[in-house]
Coordinates of C-alpha atoms and ligand atoms in Angstrom, one line a residue:
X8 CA -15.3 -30.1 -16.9
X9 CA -12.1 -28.3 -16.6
X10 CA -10.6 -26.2 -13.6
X11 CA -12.3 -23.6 -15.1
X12 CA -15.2 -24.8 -16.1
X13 CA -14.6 -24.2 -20.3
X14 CA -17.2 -27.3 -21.1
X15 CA -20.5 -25.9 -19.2
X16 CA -21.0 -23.3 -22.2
X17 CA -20.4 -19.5 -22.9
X18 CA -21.3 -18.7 -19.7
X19 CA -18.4 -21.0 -18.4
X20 CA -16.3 -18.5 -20.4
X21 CA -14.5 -16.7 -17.7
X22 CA -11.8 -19.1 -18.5
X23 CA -9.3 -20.4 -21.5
X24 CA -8.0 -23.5 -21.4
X25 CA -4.5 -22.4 -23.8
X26 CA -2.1 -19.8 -24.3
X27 CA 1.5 -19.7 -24.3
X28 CA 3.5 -22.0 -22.1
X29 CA 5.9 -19.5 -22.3
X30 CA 9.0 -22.3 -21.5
X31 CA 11.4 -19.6 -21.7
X32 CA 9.6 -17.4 -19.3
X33 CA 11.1 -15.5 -16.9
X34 CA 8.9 -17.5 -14.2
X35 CA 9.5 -20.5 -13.8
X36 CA 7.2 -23.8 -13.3
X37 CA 7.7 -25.5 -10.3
X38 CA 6.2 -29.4 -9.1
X39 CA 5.7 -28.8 -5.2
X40 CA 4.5 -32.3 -5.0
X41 CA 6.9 -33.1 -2.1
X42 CA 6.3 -30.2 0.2
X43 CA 2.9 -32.2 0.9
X44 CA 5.1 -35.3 1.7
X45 CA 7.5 -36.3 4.6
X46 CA 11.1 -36.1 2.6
X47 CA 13.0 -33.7 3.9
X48 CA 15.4 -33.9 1.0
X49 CA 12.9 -33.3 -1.4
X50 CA 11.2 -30.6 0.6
X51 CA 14.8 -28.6 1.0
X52 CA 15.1 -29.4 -2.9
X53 CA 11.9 -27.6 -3.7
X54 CA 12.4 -24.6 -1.3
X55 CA 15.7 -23.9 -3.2
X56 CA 13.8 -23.7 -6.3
X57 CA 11.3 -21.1 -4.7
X58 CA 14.0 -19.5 -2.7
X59 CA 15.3 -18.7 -6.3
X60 CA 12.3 -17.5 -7.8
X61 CA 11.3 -15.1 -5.1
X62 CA 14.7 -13.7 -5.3
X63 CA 14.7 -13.7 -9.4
X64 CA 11.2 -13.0 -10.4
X65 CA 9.1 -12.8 -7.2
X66 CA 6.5 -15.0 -9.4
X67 CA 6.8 -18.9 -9.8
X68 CA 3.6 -21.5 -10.8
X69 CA 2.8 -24.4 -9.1
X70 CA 1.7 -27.6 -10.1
X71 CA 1.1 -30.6 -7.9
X72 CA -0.3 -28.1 -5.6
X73 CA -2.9 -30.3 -3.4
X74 CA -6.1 -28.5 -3.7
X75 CA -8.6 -30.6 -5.1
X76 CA -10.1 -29.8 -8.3
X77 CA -13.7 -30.1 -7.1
X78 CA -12.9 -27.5 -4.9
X79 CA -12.1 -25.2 -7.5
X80 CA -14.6 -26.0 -10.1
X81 CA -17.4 -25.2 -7.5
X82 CA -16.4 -22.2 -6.9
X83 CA -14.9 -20.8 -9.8
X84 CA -18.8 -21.7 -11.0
X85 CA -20.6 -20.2 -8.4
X86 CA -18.5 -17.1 -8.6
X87 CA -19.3 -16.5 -12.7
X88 CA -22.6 -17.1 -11.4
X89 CA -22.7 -14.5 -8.6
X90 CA -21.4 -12.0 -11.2
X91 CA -24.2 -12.9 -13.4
X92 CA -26.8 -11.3 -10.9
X93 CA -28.3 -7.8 -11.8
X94 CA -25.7 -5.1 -10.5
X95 CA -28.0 -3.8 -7.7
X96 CA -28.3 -7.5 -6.2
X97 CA -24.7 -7.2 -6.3
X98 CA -24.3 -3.9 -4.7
X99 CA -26.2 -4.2 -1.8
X100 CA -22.5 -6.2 -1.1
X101 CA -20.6 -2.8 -1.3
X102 CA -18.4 -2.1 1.9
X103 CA -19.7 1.1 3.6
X104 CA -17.0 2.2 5.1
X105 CA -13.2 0.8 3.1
X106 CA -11.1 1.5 6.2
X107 CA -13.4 -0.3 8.6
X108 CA -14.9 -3.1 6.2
X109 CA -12.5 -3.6 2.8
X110 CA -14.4 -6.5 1.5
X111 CA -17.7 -7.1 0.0
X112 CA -18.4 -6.4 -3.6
X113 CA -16.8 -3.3 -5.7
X114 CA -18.1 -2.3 -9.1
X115 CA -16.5 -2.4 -12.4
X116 CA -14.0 0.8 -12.3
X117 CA -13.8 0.8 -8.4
X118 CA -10.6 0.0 -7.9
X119 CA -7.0 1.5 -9.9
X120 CA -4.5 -0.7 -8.3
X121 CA -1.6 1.4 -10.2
X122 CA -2.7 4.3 -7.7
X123 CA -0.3 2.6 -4.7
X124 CA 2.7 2.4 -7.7
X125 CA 1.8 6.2 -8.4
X126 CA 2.0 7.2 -4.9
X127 CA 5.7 5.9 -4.8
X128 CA 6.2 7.9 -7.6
X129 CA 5.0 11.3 -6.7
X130 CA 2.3 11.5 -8.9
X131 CA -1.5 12.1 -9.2
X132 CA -3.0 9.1 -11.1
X133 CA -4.4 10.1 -14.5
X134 CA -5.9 6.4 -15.8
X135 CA -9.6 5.3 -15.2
X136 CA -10.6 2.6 -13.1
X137 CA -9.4 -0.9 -13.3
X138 CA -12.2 -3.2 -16.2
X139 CA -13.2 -5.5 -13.4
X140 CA -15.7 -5.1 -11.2
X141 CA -14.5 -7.7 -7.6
X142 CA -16.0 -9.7 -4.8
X143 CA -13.8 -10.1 -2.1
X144 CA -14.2 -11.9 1.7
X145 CA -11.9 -11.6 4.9
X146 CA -10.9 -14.3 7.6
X147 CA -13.9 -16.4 9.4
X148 CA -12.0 -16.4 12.5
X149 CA -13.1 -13.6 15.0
X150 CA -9.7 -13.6 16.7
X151 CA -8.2 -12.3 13.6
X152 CA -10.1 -8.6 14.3
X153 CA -11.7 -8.3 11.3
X154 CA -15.6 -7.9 10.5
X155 CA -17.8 -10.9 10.2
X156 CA -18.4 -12.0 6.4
X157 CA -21.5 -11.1 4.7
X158 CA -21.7 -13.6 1.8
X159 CA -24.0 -13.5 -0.7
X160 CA -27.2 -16.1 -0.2
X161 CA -27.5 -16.3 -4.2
X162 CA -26.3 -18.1 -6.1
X163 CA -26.7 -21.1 -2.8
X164 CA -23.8 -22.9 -3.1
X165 CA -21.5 -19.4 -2.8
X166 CA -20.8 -19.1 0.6
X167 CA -20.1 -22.9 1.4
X168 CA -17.8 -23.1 -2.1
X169 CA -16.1 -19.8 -0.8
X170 CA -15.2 -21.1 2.5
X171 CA -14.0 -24.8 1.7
X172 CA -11.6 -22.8 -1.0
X173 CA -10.4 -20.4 1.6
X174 CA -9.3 -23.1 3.9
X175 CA -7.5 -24.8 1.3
X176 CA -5.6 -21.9 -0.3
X177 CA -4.4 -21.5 3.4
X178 CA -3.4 -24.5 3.8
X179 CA -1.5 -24.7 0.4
X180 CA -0.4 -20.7 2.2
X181 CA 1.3 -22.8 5.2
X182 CA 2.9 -25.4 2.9
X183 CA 4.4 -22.6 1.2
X184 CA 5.4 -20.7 4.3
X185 CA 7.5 -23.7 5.7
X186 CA 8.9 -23.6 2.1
X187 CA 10.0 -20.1 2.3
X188 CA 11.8 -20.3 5.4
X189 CA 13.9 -23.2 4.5
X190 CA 14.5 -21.2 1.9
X191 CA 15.5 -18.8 3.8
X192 CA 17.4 -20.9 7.1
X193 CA 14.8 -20.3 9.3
X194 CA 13.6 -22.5 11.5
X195 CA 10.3 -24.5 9.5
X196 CA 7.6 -23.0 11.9
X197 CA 9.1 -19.8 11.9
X198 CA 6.1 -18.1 10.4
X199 CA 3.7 -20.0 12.6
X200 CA 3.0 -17.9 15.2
X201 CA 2.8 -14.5 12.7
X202 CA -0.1 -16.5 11.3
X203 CA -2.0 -18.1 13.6
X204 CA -4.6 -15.7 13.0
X205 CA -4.3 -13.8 9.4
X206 CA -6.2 -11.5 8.1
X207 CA -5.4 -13.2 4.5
X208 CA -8.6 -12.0 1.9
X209 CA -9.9 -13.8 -0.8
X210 CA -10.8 -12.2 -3.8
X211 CA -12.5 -12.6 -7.3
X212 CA -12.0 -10.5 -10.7
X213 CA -14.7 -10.3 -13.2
X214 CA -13.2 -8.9 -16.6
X215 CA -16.1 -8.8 -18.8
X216 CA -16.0 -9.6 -22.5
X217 CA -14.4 -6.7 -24.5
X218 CA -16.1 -8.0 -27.4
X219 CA -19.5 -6.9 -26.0
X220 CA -18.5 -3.4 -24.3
X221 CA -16.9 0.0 -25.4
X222 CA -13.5 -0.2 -23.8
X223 CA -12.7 3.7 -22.5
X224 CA -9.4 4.3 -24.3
X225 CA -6.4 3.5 -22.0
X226 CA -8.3 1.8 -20.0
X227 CA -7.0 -1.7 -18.8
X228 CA -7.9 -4.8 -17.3
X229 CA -6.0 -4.6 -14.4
X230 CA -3.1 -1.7 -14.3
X231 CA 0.3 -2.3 -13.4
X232 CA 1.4 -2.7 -9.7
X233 CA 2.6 -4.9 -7.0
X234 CA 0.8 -6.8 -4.1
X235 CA 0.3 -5.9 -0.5
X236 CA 0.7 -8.7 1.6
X237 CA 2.8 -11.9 2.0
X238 CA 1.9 -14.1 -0.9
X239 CA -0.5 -13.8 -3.4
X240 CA -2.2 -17.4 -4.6
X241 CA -3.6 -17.1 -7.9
X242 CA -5.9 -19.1 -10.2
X243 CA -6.9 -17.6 -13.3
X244 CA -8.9 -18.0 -16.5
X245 CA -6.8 -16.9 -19.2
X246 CA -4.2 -15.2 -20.9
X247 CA -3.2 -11.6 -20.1
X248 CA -0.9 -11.7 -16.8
X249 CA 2.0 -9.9 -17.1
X250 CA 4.8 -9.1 -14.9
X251 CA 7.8 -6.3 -15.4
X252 CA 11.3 -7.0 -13.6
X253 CA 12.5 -3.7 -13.8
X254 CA 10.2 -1.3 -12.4
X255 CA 12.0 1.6 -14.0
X256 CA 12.4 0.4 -17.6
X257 CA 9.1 -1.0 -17.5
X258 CA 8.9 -4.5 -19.8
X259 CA 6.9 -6.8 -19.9
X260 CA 6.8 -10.8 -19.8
X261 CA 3.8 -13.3 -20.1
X262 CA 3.0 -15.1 -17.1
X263 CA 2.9 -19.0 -18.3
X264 CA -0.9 -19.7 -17.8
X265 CA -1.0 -24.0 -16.8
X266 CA -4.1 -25.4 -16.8
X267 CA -4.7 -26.5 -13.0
X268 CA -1.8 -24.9 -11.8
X269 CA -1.7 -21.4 -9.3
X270 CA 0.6 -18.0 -9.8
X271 CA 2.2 -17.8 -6.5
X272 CA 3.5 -14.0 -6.5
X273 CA 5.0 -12.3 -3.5
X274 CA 3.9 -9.0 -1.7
X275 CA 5.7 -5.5 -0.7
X276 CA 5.7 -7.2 2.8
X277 CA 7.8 -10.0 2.0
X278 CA 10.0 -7.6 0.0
X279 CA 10.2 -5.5 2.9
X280 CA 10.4 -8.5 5.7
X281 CA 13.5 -10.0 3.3
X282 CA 15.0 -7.1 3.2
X283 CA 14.7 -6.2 -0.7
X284 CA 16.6 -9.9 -1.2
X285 CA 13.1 -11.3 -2.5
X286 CA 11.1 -9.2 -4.5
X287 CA 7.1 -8.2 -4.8
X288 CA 6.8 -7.8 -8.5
X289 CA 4.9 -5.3 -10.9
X290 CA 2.2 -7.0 -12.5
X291 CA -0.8 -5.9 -14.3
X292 CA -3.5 -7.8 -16.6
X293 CA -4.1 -6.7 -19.8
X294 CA -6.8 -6.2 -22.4
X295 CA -7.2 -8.7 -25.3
X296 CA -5.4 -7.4 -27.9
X297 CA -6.9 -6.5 -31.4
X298 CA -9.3 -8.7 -32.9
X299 CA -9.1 -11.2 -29.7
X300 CA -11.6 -9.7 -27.6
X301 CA -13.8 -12.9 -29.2
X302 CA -11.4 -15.3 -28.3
X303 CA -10.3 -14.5 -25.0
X304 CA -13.5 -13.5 -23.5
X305 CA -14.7 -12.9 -20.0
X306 CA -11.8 -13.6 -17.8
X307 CA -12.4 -14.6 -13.9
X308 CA -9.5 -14.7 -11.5
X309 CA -9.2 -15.8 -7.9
X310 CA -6.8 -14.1 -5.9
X311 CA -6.1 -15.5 -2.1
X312 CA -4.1 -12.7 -1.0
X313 CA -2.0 -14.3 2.2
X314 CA -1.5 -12.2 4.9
X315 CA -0.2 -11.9 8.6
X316 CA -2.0 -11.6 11.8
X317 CA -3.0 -7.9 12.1
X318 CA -0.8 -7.4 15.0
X319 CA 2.0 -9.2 14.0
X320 CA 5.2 -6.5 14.0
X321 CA 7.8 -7.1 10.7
X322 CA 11.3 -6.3 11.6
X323 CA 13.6 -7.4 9.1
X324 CA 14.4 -11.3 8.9
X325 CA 17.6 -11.6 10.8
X326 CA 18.9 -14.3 7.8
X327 CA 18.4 -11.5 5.3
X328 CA 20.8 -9.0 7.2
X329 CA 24.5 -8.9 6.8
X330 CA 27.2 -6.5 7.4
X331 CA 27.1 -5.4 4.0
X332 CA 23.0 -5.5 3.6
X333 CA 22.1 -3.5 6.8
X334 CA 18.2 -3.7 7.7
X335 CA 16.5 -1.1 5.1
X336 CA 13.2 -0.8 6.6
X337 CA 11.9 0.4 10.1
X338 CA 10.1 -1.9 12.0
X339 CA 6.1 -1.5 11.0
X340 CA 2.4 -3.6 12.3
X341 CA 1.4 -5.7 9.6
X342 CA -1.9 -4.8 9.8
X343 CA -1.4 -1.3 9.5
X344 CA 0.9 -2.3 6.6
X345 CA -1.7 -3.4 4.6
X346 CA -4.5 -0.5 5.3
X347 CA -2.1 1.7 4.0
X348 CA -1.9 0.2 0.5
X349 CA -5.3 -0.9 0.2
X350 CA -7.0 2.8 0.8
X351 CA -4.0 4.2 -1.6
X352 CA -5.7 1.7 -4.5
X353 CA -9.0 3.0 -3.6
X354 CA -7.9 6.4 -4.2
X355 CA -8.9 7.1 0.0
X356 CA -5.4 8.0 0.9
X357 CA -5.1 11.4 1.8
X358 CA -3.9 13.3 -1.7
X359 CA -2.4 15.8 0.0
X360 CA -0.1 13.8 2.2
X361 CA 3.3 13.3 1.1
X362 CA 6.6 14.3 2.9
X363 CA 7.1 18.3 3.6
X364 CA 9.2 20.1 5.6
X365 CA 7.8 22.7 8.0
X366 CA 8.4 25.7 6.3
X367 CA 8.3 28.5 9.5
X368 CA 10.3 28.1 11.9
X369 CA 7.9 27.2 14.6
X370 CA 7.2 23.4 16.4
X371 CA 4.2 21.8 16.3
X372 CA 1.7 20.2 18.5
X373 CA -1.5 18.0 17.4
X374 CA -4.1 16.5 19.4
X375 CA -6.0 13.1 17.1
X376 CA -9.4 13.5 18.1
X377 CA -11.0 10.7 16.2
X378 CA -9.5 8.2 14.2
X379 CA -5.9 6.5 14.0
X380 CA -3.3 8.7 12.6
X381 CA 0.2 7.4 11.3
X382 CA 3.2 9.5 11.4
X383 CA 6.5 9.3 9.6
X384 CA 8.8 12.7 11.4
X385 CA 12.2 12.9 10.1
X386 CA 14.3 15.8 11.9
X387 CA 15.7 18.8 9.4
X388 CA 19.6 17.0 10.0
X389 CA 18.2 14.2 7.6
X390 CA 17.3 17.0 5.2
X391 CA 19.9 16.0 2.8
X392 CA 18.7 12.5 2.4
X393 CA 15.2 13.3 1.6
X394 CA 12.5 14.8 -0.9
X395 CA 8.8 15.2 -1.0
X396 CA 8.3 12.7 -3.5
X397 CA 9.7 9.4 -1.0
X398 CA 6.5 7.8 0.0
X399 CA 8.1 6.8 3.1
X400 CA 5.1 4.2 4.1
X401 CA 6.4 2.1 1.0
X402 CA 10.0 3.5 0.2
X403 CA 11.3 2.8 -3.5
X404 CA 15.0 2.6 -2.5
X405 CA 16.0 2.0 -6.2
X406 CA 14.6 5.7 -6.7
X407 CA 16.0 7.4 -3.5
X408 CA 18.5 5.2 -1.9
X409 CA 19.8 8.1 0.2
X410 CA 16.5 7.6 2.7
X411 CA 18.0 4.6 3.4
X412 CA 20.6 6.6 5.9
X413 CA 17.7 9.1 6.9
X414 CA 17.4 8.5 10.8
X415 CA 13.4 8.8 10.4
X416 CA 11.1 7.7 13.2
X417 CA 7.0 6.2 12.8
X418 CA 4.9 6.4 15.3
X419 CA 0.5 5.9 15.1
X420 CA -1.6 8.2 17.0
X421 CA -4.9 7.6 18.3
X422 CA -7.8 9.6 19.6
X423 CA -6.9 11.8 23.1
X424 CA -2.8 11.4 21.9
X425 CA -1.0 14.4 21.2
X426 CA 1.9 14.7 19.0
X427 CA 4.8 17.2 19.2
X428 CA 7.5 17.7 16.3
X429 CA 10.0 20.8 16.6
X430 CA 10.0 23.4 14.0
X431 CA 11.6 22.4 10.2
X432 CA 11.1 18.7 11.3
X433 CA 10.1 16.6 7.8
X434 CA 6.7 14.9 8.3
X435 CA 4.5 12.7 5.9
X436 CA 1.4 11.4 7.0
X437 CA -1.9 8.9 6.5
X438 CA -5.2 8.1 8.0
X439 CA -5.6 4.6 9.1
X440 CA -9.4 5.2 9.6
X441 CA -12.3 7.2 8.2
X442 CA -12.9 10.3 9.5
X443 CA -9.6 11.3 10.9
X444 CA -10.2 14.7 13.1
X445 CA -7.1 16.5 14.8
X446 CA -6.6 19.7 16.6
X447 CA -3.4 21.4 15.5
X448 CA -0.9 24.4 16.8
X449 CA 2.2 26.3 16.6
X450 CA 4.4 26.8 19.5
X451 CA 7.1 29.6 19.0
X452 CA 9.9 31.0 20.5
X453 CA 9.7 28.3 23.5
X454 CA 12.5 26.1 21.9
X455 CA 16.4 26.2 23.7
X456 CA 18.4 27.7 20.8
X457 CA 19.1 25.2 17.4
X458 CA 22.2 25.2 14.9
X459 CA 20.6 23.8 11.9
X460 CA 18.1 26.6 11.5
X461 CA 20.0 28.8 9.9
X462 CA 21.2 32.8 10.2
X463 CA 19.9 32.8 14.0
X464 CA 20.1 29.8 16.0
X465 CA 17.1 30.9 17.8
X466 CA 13.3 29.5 16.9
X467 CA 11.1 32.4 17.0
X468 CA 14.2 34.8 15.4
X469 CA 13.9 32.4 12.5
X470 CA 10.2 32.1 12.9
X471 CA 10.0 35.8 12.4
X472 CA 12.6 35.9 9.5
X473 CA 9.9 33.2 8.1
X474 CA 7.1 35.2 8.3
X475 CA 8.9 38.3 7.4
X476 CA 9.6 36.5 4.1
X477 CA 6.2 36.1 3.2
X478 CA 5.1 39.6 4.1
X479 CA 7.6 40.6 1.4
X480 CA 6.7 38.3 -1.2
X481 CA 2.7 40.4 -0.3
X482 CA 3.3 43.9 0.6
X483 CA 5.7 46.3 -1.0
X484 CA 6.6 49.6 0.6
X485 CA 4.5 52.8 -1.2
X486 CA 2.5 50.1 -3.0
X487 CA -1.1 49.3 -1.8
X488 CA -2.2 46.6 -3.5
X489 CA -1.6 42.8 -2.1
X490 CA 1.1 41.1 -4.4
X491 CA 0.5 38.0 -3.6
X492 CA -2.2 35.1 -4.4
X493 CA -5.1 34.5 -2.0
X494 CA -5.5 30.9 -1.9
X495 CA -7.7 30.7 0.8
X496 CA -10.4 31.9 -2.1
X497 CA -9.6 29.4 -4.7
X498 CA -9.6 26.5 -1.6
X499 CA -11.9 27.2 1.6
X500 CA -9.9 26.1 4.9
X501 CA -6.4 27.2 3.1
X502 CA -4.2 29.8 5.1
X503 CA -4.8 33.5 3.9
X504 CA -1.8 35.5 3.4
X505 CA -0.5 37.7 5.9
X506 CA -3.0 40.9 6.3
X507 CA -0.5 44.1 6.0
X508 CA -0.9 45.0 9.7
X509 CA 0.4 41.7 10.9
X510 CA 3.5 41.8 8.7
X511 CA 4.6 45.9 9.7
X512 CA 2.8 46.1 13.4
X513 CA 1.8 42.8 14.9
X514 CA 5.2 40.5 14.0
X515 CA 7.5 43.0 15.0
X516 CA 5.6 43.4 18.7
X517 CA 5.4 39.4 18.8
X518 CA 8.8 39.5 18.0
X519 CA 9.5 41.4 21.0
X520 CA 7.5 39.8 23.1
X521 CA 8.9 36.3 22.2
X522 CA 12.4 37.3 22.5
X523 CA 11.2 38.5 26.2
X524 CA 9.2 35.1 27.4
X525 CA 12.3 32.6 25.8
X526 CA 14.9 35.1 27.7
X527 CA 12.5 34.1 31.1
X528 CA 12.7 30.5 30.2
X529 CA 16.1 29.6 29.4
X530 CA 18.0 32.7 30.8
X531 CA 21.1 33.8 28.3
X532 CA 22.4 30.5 29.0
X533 CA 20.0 29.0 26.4
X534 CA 20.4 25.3 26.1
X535 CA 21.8 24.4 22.6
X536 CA 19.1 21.4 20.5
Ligands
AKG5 O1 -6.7 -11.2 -12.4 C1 -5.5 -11.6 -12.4 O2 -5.2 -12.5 -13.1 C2 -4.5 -10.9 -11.5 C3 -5.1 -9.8 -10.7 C4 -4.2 -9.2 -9.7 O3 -3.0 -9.1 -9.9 C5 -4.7 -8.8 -8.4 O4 -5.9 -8.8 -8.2 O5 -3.8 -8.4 -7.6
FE2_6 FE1 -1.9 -8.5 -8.2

């Protein structure tokens, strides 16, 4: 029997044994034989080669690799077999809660992993869900924070095939690790202790046979994005994987497929750790092409997606910043890293949150009631480095390298915190647990007086020049009828527009009345912001 188990029948189809060897691929092939062995020369030798790769291509394969191949026969076989059970065995699997629980099983079209690439981008995803339905299991270790696995009892040998392969795809994960920071002169252990208890996942694709379904028209295998985590250890079936250089000018280039070999592929927090010097890749998986659904059948794929402790914090590796490369990413929790991208591919991330200015002139205050809450403020100085469409929990700095300079702050808040930002301040936000309830308000005219706001220096007089603008864009002198849109009809919750008293009666007395109280606070010798 092959790796992939091609000789126990059709059912062993989740697997090719050929396609292209693709010699002049961008990714390279690379023997790791001696990282297992005690020659440092050889070892140094082989992280230069990787070093390269993860700079050039952020994808290399590995032979020589050290897992046994009874290891992955069992489970690659046990795992067709678990896909072959009746979808509601198989759903009694799915997570309850994503945010609290991301593993178990997920049904064909739950996931769009493009969603997190769309999110950079500004935009709503249009495209269906990915053609694969998953299986996915977390970290056995209780210190690592994570929920105890559920595995499935059928097919018998599952759980025990799942576990043994874990351990060994970690263990391949540390041989790698020491690799990567020779590569990058660091210390060997220097990832040690970021490790010692990692949340790393691993996870299964089932792509069933195209030959046998209706395939929804641009609908893919598995769309186009990059991975979350550190490293991403791969063994697949098949044909199919693809990976773009250029995320801009989007083209693509066969992934060799080696029989017995793994697709090592970085993640956005090894990018981001490296300081952009190694890359996380755009990858997707694609459908067979025309007349090949047949021959390319049911693909399976393994994925052990490496990753750090929860806790551990990322601050820029000090080897990867020089006078001329200065760090480009704040300081961020690994853990809360990776919640981020995984509730983006799920489509839970809040739609509505992207970066936005505070358009009144007023601060504001929120209480997090339930839930964790993560924050990205930015104050209205940095205005000229920013726009709406940065997601600034996964910056693309090829797209806005300007946020680069942005003095921008992150901070999480958690249930009884309260959070104050002044008025104009830039904020983007996202729920790092399901439900997230806060209690929000408006202070105005309490601020000491501000130069960046604008005709008046003072809050509320800017506040009410705000507001003012709105009545005007709603209520016209002689003219009865409202001018402007009620949104608050078309979505419940939204604000209403101002009611005509409010704009010609009640603002001017607040006015007053503000002007009065910020007079009693800071006496005429307002302190300047
Ligand atoms: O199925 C594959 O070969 C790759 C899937 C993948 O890129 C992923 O799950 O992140
Ligand atoms: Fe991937």
């Amino acid at each position: 029997m092959t790796t992939n188990g091609t000789t126990n029948g059709a059912k062993r189809s989740g697997s090719r044994s050929r396609s292209p060897r693709g010699s002049d691929s961008l990714v390279p092939i690379i023997d790791i034989g001696a990282l297992s062995g005690e020659d440092q020369a050889a070892k140094k030798a082989v992280a230069e080669k990787i070093g390269k790769a993860c700079e050039e291509i952020g994808f290399f394969v590995v032979v020589n690799h050290g897992i046994p191949k009874e290891v992955i026969d069992k489970t690659w076989n046990q795992t067709l077999d678990f896909f072959d059970l009746p979808l509601e065995e198989k759903k009694t699997f799915v997570s309850e809660d994503e945010a609290k629980n991301p593993y178990g099983y997920s049904v064909l079209g739950g996931e769009q992993l493009s969603k997190g690439k769309d999110l950079d981008n500004g935009q709503e995803s249009k495209q269906m869900g990915d053609l694969k339905e998953m299986f996915q299991m977390g970290p056995k270790n209780p210190a690592a924070g994570m929920p105890p696995r559920k595995l499935p009892a059928k097919p018998s040998n599952f759980a025990e095939a799942w576990e043994t392969y874990y351990e060994h795809a970690n263990q391949l994960a540390q041989r790698l690790l020491r690799a990567f920071a020779m590569a990058l002169d660091l210390p060997d252990d220097w990832f040690v202790t970021k490790t010692d208890k990692h949340v790393s996942a691993l996870r299964s694709n089932n792509y069933p046979d195209q030959a046998s379904m209706k395939v929804p028209e641009g609908s893919i295998r598995c769309s186009a994005h990059t991975d979350y985590g550190t490293m991403t250890i791969l063994k697949s079936g098949g044909p199919g994987l693809q990976v773009s250089k250029d995320v801009e000018n989007v083209c693509w280039h066969d992934v060799p497929f080696v029989e017995d070999a793994f697709v090592i592929n970085l993640g956005d927090l090894m990018r981001r750790w490296t300081n952009d010097r190694w890359s996380s890749t755009l990858h997707r998986v694609i459908n067979p092409p025309a007349g090949k659904a047949k021959t390319w059948g049911r693909r399976l794929a393994l994925a052990f997606f490496h990753n750090l402790n929860k806790d551990a914090l990322v601050e820029t590796i000090p080897s990867c910043i020089a006078a001329d490369r200065p760090a480009l990413y704040d300081p961020i929790v690994a853990g809360e890293f990776l919640m981020l991208k995984h509730l983006a591919s799920n489509g839970k991330a809040d739609p509505d949150a992207h970066l936005k200015r505070s358009k009144a002139a007023a601060s504001t205050w929120q209480v997090q009631l339930v839930g964790k809450k993560r924050w990205t403020l930015c104050p209205n100085t940095e205005s000229r480095f920013l726009s709406p469409y940065i997601d600034t929990y996964n910056p693309d700095y090829s797209r806005f390298p300007a946020f680069a300079m942005a003095k921008c702050g992150q901070v999480t808040v958690s249930p009884g915190e309260l959070l104050y930002y002044p008025a104009y301040w830039w904020h983007h936000t996202f729920q790092l647990e399901t439900p997230s309830i806060s209690y929000t308000g408006a202070l105005v005219g309490v601020e000491a007086d501000r130069s960046d706001l604008g005709a008046d220096r003072k809050p509320h007089v800017q506040f009410y020049a705000d507001l003012q603008e709105k009545c005007a864009k709603c209520w016209q002198r002689g003219v009865s009828e409202r001018q402007c849109d009620d949104i608050s009809q078309k979505w419940a919750g939204a604000a209403p527009p101002p009611l005509r008293v409010v704009c010609e009666e009640y603002l001017p007395d607040c006015l007053r009345l503000w002007s009065e109280h910020a007079k009693a606070l800071h006496g005429e010798d307002r302190v300047e912001l």
